[in-house]
Amino acid sequence: MPEFDAMDWIDGGATLKAGDLNFNVLVSPYSNGCSVNAELVSASTLDELENLNCSGKLLFLHGEIAKEQLMPKNFVFFNPEEHQRIIALLEKKAPLAILCATGRNASLAGGVYPFPLIEDGDFNIPSVYMKDTEGEKLTPFIGQPVSLHSESERIFGKGYNVIGKKGITGADRIVITAHIDAKKGTPGAIDNATGVAVLLLLAELLENYSGSKEIELVALNGEDYFAVPGQMNYVMANQNKFDTIALNINIDGAGYKVGKSAFSLFNLPEELHEKALEIMKEHPGIVEGIQWPQGDHSIFVQYNRPAIAVSSKWFIENIDSQNITHTANDTIDIVDCSRIVELAKAIEAFILKLQ
Ligand SMILES: [Zn+2]
């Protein structure tokens, strides 16, 4: 159980007042709290932000600049230059707090509306967010004083990955991963209790594994957490050992009751590819799926390792429009448990083929 620093967060709610109006605002996850009354200034593009004096003011971000969730400062796996420039500018301009108005962007933020533009425990300017339609009502108050009160508290603590190994130490590794964390506010059934259930079933099924590989079952802690600390911990611990990973199998979003399960294949050498196709033929509930990047298999793919992402076909095809992941809708009743069992048996059969 490798240990790392992590942060919990207590959301005590927020209020925003302008003139006689009260606005519906939500505290950005892991934000600092604040209580400020100051002039409202606004930016909808990077250029506007560059030319704005924000010091001692409340900054309203909306439109183009707020179109997609900004990657956290210390998220290294995917961090567009534009996001980094926006974050750097915000820190330089140092407004007292930031008000964000956002729309829908399911592929980066899950099925939530509005989505938090900022979700970053390493970013210290307090912020709240609201629906784009709510933001429209705020525009008449630009240049006027508004007051924001946000109750939000950071709690520092520890997190852990849980890793189980079986087989020949030092042999080529098959690393099977599922993230054990979920976003706050969601039960996290499909994202990702089902993945953890597959891991647990595999622990039983492979109890007597005596093949030529080393099997690593890894419950990664942090996929839905701003700075992915469990993933970073795993990457650091394996910095010079990625070439001993023969295959990653990552389970995320599996077991949805609509449609079939999907194996998405990345960098598979010919032999592995053929065997993966055989397994899908032998398990009628599993089909080949399109490649998708929003999961822990991407870490292994970035290190040029072969990987299989195990998910639900419906989810990976509707990732941009679904309103389930990261919401209260991700409950156990959308799970077909027989799919979980089929996946565990299929992954076991696949591993036993790789001698
Ligand atoms: Zn997930």
Coordinates of C-alpha atoms and ligand atoms in Angstrom, one line a residue:
M1 CA 0.0 0.0 0.0
P2 CA 2.2 2.9 -1.2
E3 CA 1.2 6.1 0.6
F4 CA 1.1 9.7 -0.8
D5 CA -0.2 13.1 0.2
A6 CA -3.8 13.9 -0.7
M7 CA -6.4 16.4 0.2
D8 CA -10.1 16.1 1.1
W9 CA -12.5 19.0 0.8
I10 CA -15.5 20.2 2.7
D11 CA -18.0 22.1 0.6
G12 CA -20.1 24.4 2.8
G13 CA -21.8 26.2 -0.1
A14 CA -21.5 29.7 -1.5
T15 CA -23.6 32.8 -2.0
L16 CA -23.2 35.5 -4.6
K17 CA -25.1 38.8 -4.5
A18 CA -25.3 41.6 -7.0
G19 CA -27.7 44.5 -6.5
D20 CA -31.0 42.8 -5.2
L21 CA -30.2 39.5 -6.9
N22 CA -29.0 36.3 -5.5
F23 CA -27.2 33.9 -7.8
N24 CA -27.0 30.1 -7.8
V25 CA -23.3 29.3 -7.4
L26 CA -21.3 26.2 -6.5
V27 CA -18.0 26.0 -4.8
S28 CA -15.2 24.8 -7.1
P29 CA -14.0 21.4 -5.8
Y30 CA -10.9 21.8 -3.6
S31 CA -11.1 25.6 -3.7
N32 CA -10.2 27.8 -0.8
G33 CA -13.1 29.7 0.7
C34 CA -13.5 33.5 0.8
S35 CA -15.7 36.4 1.9
V36 CA -15.3 39.4 -0.4
N37 CA -17.1 42.5 -1.6
A38 CA -15.5 44.0 -4.7
E39 CA -15.9 45.4 -8.2
L40 CA -16.8 42.8 -10.8
V41 CA -14.6 42.6 -13.9
S42 CA -15.0 40.1 -16.7
A43 CA -13.1 38.2 -19.4
S44 CA -14.4 35.8 -22.1
T45 CA -11.1 35.4 -24.0
L46 CA -7.4 35.1 -23.3
D47 CA -6.8 38.5 -24.9
E48 CA -9.4 40.2 -22.7
L49 CA -7.8 38.6 -19.6
E50 CA -4.4 39.7 -20.7
N51 CA -5.5 43.4 -20.8
L52 CA -7.5 43.3 -17.6
N53 CA -6.6 44.8 -14.2
C54 CA -7.9 42.2 -11.7
S55 CA -6.1 43.2 -8.6
G56 CA -8.5 43.7 -5.6
K57 CA -11.4 42.7 -7.9
L58 CA -13.7 39.8 -8.5
L59 CA -13.1 38.2 -11.9
F60 CA -16.0 36.8 -14.0
L61 CA -14.9 34.2 -16.6
H62 CA -17.5 33.2 -19.2
G63 CA -17.8 32.3 -22.9
E64 CA -14.9 31.1 -24.9
I65 CA -12.3 31.1 -22.1
A66 CA -14.7 28.9 -20.0
K67 CA -15.6 26.4 -22.7
E68 CA -13.7 23.5 -21.1
Q69 CA -12.4 22.4 -17.7
L70 CA -8.9 23.7 -17.1
M71 CA -6.4 20.9 -16.4
P72 CA -5.0 21.1 -12.9
K73 CA -1.5 22.7 -12.6
N74 CA 0.2 19.5 -11.7
F75 CA -1.6 17.2 -14.0
V76 CA 1.2 16.1 -16.3
F77 CA -0.4 13.5 -18.6
F78 CA -2.6 15.9 -20.6
N79 CA -2.2 19.7 -20.2
P80 CA -2.9 21.9 -23.2
E81 CA -0.6 25.0 -23.5
E82 CA -3.7 27.2 -23.6
H83 CA -4.8 25.9 -20.2
Q84 CA -1.4 26.5 -18.7
R85 CA -1.4 30.1 -20.1
I86 CA -4.8 30.8 -18.6
I87 CA -3.8 29.4 -15.2
A88 CA -0.5 31.4 -15.2
L89 CA -2.3 34.6 -16.2
L90 CA -4.9 34.1 -13.4
E91 CA -2.1 33.7 -10.8
K92 CA -0.3 36.8 -12.2
K93 CA -3.4 38.9 -12.3
A94 CA -4.4 37.7 -8.8
P95 CA -8.1 38.6 -8.5
L96 CA -9.6 38.2 -5.0
A97 CA -11.8 35.4 -6.3
I98 CA -13.0 33.9 -9.6
L99 CA -16.6 33.4 -10.8
C100 CA -17.0 30.9 -13.6
A101 CA -20.0 30.4 -15.9
T102 CA -19.9 27.1 -17.8
G103 CA -22.0 25.0 -20.1
R104 CA -21.8 21.3 -20.8
N105 CA -18.6 19.4 -21.6
A106 CA -19.1 15.8 -20.8
S107 CA -15.9 14.4 -22.4
L108 CA -13.6 16.4 -20.1
A109 CA -15.8 17.0 -17.1
G110 CA -18.2 14.0 -17.1
G111 CA -22.0 14.4 -17.4
V112 CA -22.3 17.5 -15.1
Y113 CA -23.9 20.8 -15.9
P114 CA -22.5 23.3 -15.0
F115 CA -19.0 21.8 -14.8
P116 CA -16.4 23.4 -12.5
L117 CA -14.0 25.3 -14.7
I118 CA -11.3 25.0 -12.0
E119 CA -10.9 21.8 -10.0
D120 CA -7.5 22.1 -8.5
G121 CA -6.2 21.8 -4.9
D122 CA -2.9 23.3 -6.0
F123 CA -4.5 26.5 -7.3
N124 CA -5.1 29.0 -4.4
I125 CA -7.4 31.7 -5.7
P126 CA -10.9 31.0 -4.4
S127 CA -13.4 30.2 -7.1
V128 CA -17.1 29.3 -7.6
Y129 CA -19.0 28.3 -10.7
M130 CA -22.5 28.6 -12.2
K131 CA -24.6 27.7 -15.2
D132 CA -23.9 29.8 -18.3
T133 CA -27.6 30.9 -18.2
E134 CA -27.0 32.2 -14.6
G135 CA -23.9 34.0 -15.8
E136 CA -25.9 35.9 -18.4
K137 CA -27.8 37.5 -15.5
L138 CA -24.6 38.6 -14.0
T139 CA -23.2 40.5 -17.0
P140 CA -25.3 43.8 -16.3
F141 CA -23.3 44.0 -13.0
I142 CA -19.9 44.3 -14.6
G143 CA -18.1 47.3 -13.2
Q144 CA -20.3 47.3 -10.1
P145 CA -19.6 45.9 -6.6
V146 CA -20.8 42.3 -6.0
S147 CA -20.3 40.2 -2.9
L148 CA -19.2 36.6 -2.7
H149 CA -19.1 34.3 0.3
S150 CA -17.8 30.8 0.0
E151 CA -17.5 28.2 2.7
S152 CA -14.9 25.8 1.6
E153 CA -12.2 24.0 3.5
R154 CA -9.2 21.9 2.5
I155 CA -8.2 19.0 4.7
F156 CA -4.8 17.5 4.2
G157 CA -4.2 13.8 4.6
K158 CA -2.9 10.6 3.1
G159 CA -4.0 8.4 0.2
Y160 CA -3.0 4.9 -0.8
N161 CA -2.8 2.6 -3.8
V162 CA -3.4 -1.1 -3.1
I163 CA -1.2 -3.5 -5.1
G164 CA -1.3 -7.3 -5.1
K165 CA 1.2 -9.4 -6.9
K166 CA 1.4 -13.1 -7.9
G167 CA 3.7 -15.1 -10.1
I168 CA 7.4 -14.8 -10.8
T169 CA 9.1 -11.8 -9.3
G170 CA 11.1 -10.0 -12.0
A171 CA 9.3 -11.7 -14.9
D172 CA 7.5 -9.6 -17.5
R173 CA 4.4 -8.1 -15.9
I174 CA 0.8 -8.0 -16.7
V175 CA -0.6 -5.0 -14.8
I176 CA -4.3 -4.9 -14.3
T177 CA -5.6 -1.6 -13.1
A178 CA -8.9 -0.1 -11.9
H179 CA -9.3 3.3 -10.1
I180 CA -10.8 3.0 -6.7
D181 CA -11.7 6.7 -6.2
A182 CA -14.8 8.5 -7.3
K183 CA -15.8 12.1 -7.7
K184 CA -17.5 13.6 -4.7
G185 CA -21.3 13.7 -5.1
T186 CA -21.5 10.5 -7.1
P187 CA -22.1 6.9 -5.9
G188 CA -19.5 5.9 -8.5
A189 CA -21.1 2.5 -9.6
I190 CA -19.9 2.4 -13.2
D191 CA -17.1 4.9 -12.5
N192 CA -15.6 2.8 -11.0
A193 CA -16.9 0.3 -8.4
T194 CA -17.5 -2.2 -11.2
G195 CA -13.8 -2.0 -12.2
V196 CA -12.8 -2.7 -8.6
A197 CA -15.2 -5.6 -8.5
V198 CA -13.5 -7.1 -11.6
L199 CA -10.1 -6.7 -9.8
L200 CA -11.4 -8.5 -6.7
L201 CA -12.9 -11.3 -8.8
L202 CA -9.5 -11.6 -10.6
A203 CA -7.7 -11.9 -7.3
E204 CA -9.8 -15.0 -6.6
L205 CA -9.7 -16.4 -10.1
L206 CA -5.9 -16.0 -10.3
E207 CA -5.2 -17.3 -6.8
N208 CA -3.3 -20.3 -8.1
Y209 CA -1.7 -18.6 -11.1
S210 CA 1.5 -20.4 -11.9
G211 CA 2.3 -19.0 -15.4
S212 CA 5.4 -17.4 -16.7
K213 CA 4.5 -13.8 -15.9
E214 CA 4.2 -11.6 -12.8
I215 CA 0.6 -10.5 -12.3
E216 CA 0.1 -7.1 -10.7
L217 CA -3.4 -6.1 -9.5
V218 CA -3.4 -2.4 -8.9
A219 CA -6.2 -0.4 -7.3
L220 CA -5.2 3.1 -8.4
N221 CA -6.3 5.9 -6.1
G222 CA -6.8 9.3 -7.9
E223 CA -8.1 9.0 -11.4
D224 CA -11.0 11.3 -10.6
Y225 CA -9.0 13.4 -8.2
F226 CA -7.4 16.6 -9.5
A227 CA -3.7 15.8 -9.2
V228 CA -4.0 12.0 -9.8
P229 CA -1.6 11.3 -6.9
G230 CA -1.9 7.5 -6.9
Q231 CA -1.2 7.5 -10.6
M232 CA 1.8 9.8 -10.1
N233 CA 3.0 7.5 -7.3
Y234 CA 2.8 4.5 -9.5
V235 CA 4.6 6.2 -12.4
M236 CA 7.4 7.3 -10.1
A237 CA 7.8 3.8 -8.6
N238 CA 8.0 2.3 -12.1
Q239 CA 10.1 5.1 -13.7
N240 CA 12.8 2.7 -15.0
K241 CA 10.6 -0.4 -15.1
F242 CA 7.9 0.3 -17.7
D243 CA 9.7 -1.8 -20.2
T244 CA 9.0 -4.9 -18.0
I245 CA 5.3 -4.3 -18.4
A246 CA 4.1 -6.7 -21.2
L247 CA 0.5 -5.5 -21.0
N248 CA -1.8 -3.2 -19.1
I249 CA -5.5 -4.1 -18.7
N250 CA -7.5 -1.1 -17.3
I251 CA -11.1 -1.5 -16.2
D252 CA -13.1 1.7 -16.1
G253 CA -16.8 2.2 -16.9
A254 CA -17.6 -1.5 -17.2
G255 CA -20.8 -3.3 -16.7
Y256 CA -23.4 -0.9 -18.0
K257 CA -26.7 -2.7 -18.5
V258 CA -27.3 -1.2 -22.0
G259 CA -25.2 -2.6 -24.9
K260 CA -22.1 -4.9 -24.7
S261 CA -18.8 -4.7 -22.9
A262 CA -15.9 -3.4 -25.0
F263 CA -12.2 -4.1 -25.2
S264 CA -10.3 -1.1 -26.7
L265 CA -6.9 -2.2 -28.0
F266 CA -3.7 0.0 -27.9
N267 CA -0.2 -0.9 -29.2
L268 CA -0.9 -4.7 -29.1
P269 CA 1.8 -6.8 -30.7
E270 CA 0.5 -9.4 -33.2
E271 CA 0.4 -12.3 -30.8
L272 CA -1.5 -10.4 -28.1
H273 CA -3.8 -8.9 -30.7
E274 CA -4.8 -12.3 -32.0
K275 CA -5.4 -13.7 -28.6
A276 CA -7.5 -10.7 -27.6
L277 CA -9.7 -11.3 -30.7
E278 CA -10.0 -15.0 -29.7
I279 CA -11.2 -14.0 -26.3
M280 CA -13.9 -11.7 -27.7
K281 CA -15.1 -14.5 -30.0
E282 CA -15.4 -16.8 -27.0
H283 CA -17.3 -14.2 -24.9
P284 CA -20.3 -13.0 -26.8
G285 CA -21.0 -10.1 -24.4
I286 CA -17.6 -8.5 -25.3
V287 CA -16.8 -6.7 -28.6
E288 CA -13.9 -4.5 -29.8
G289 CA -14.4 -0.9 -28.9
I290 CA -13.1 2.4 -30.2
Q291 CA -10.0 3.8 -28.6
W292 CA -10.7 6.4 -25.9
P293 CA -8.1 8.4 -23.9
Q294 CA -9.8 9.4 -20.6
G295 CA -8.5 6.6 -18.3
D296 CA -5.5 5.1 -16.6
H297 CA -4.6 2.9 -19.6
S298 CA -3.4 6.2 -21.3
I299 CA -0.5 6.3 -18.8
F300 CA 0.7 2.9 -20.1
V301 CA 0.0 3.9 -23.7
Q302 CA 2.1 7.1 -23.2
Y303 CA 5.0 4.9 -22.1
N304 CA 4.5 2.9 -25.4
R305 CA 3.2 -0.2 -23.5
P306 CA 0.5 -2.4 -24.9
A307 CA -2.9 -1.8 -23.2
I308 CA -6.5 -2.9 -23.2
A309 CA -9.1 -0.6 -21.9
V310 CA -12.1 -2.5 -20.6
S311 CA -15.4 -0.6 -20.5
S312 CA -19.0 -0.5 -21.8
K313 CA -19.5 0.1 -25.5
W314 CA -22.3 2.5 -24.9
F315 CA -20.2 4.7 -22.6
I316 CA -17.2 5.1 -24.8
E317 CA -19.4 5.9 -27.8
N318 CA -21.5 8.4 -25.8
I319 CA -18.8 9.9 -23.7
D320 CA -19.5 13.5 -24.9
S321 CA -23.3 13.4 -24.3
Q322 CA -24.0 11.1 -21.4
N323 CA -25.1 12.5 -18.0
I324 CA -24.1 9.6 -15.8
T325 CA -20.5 9.6 -14.9
H326 CA -19.5 12.1 -12.1
T327 CA -23.2 12.6 -11.3
A328 CA -25.7 11.2 -8.8
N329 CA -27.1 9.0 -11.6
D330 CA -24.1 6.6 -11.5
T331 CA -25.9 4.1 -9.2
I332 CA -25.9 0.3 -8.9
D333 CA -29.2 -0.1 -10.7
I334 CA -27.6 0.8 -14.1
V335 CA -25.1 -2.1 -13.6
D336 CA -25.6 -5.6 -15.1
C337 CA -23.7 -7.8 -12.6
S338 CA -23.4 -10.7 -15.1
R339 CA -21.3 -8.5 -17.3
I340 CA -18.8 -8.0 -14.4
V341 CA -18.5 -11.8 -14.0
E342 CA -18.1 -12.3 -17.8
L343 CA -15.3 -9.7 -17.9
A344 CA -13.4 -11.2 -15.0
K345 CA -13.6 -14.7 -16.6
A346 CA -12.6 -13.3 -20.0
I347 CA -9.6 -11.5 -18.5
E348 CA -8.6 -14.6 -16.6
A349 CA -8.9 -16.7 -19.8
F350 CA -6.8 -14.1 -21.7
I351 CA -4.1 -14.2 -19.1
L352 CA -4.0 -17.9 -19.1
K353 CA -3.5 -17.9 -22.9
L354 CA -0.4 -15.7 -22.4
Q355 CA 2.1 -18.3 -21.4
Ligands
ZN1 ZN -13.3 6.5 -14.2

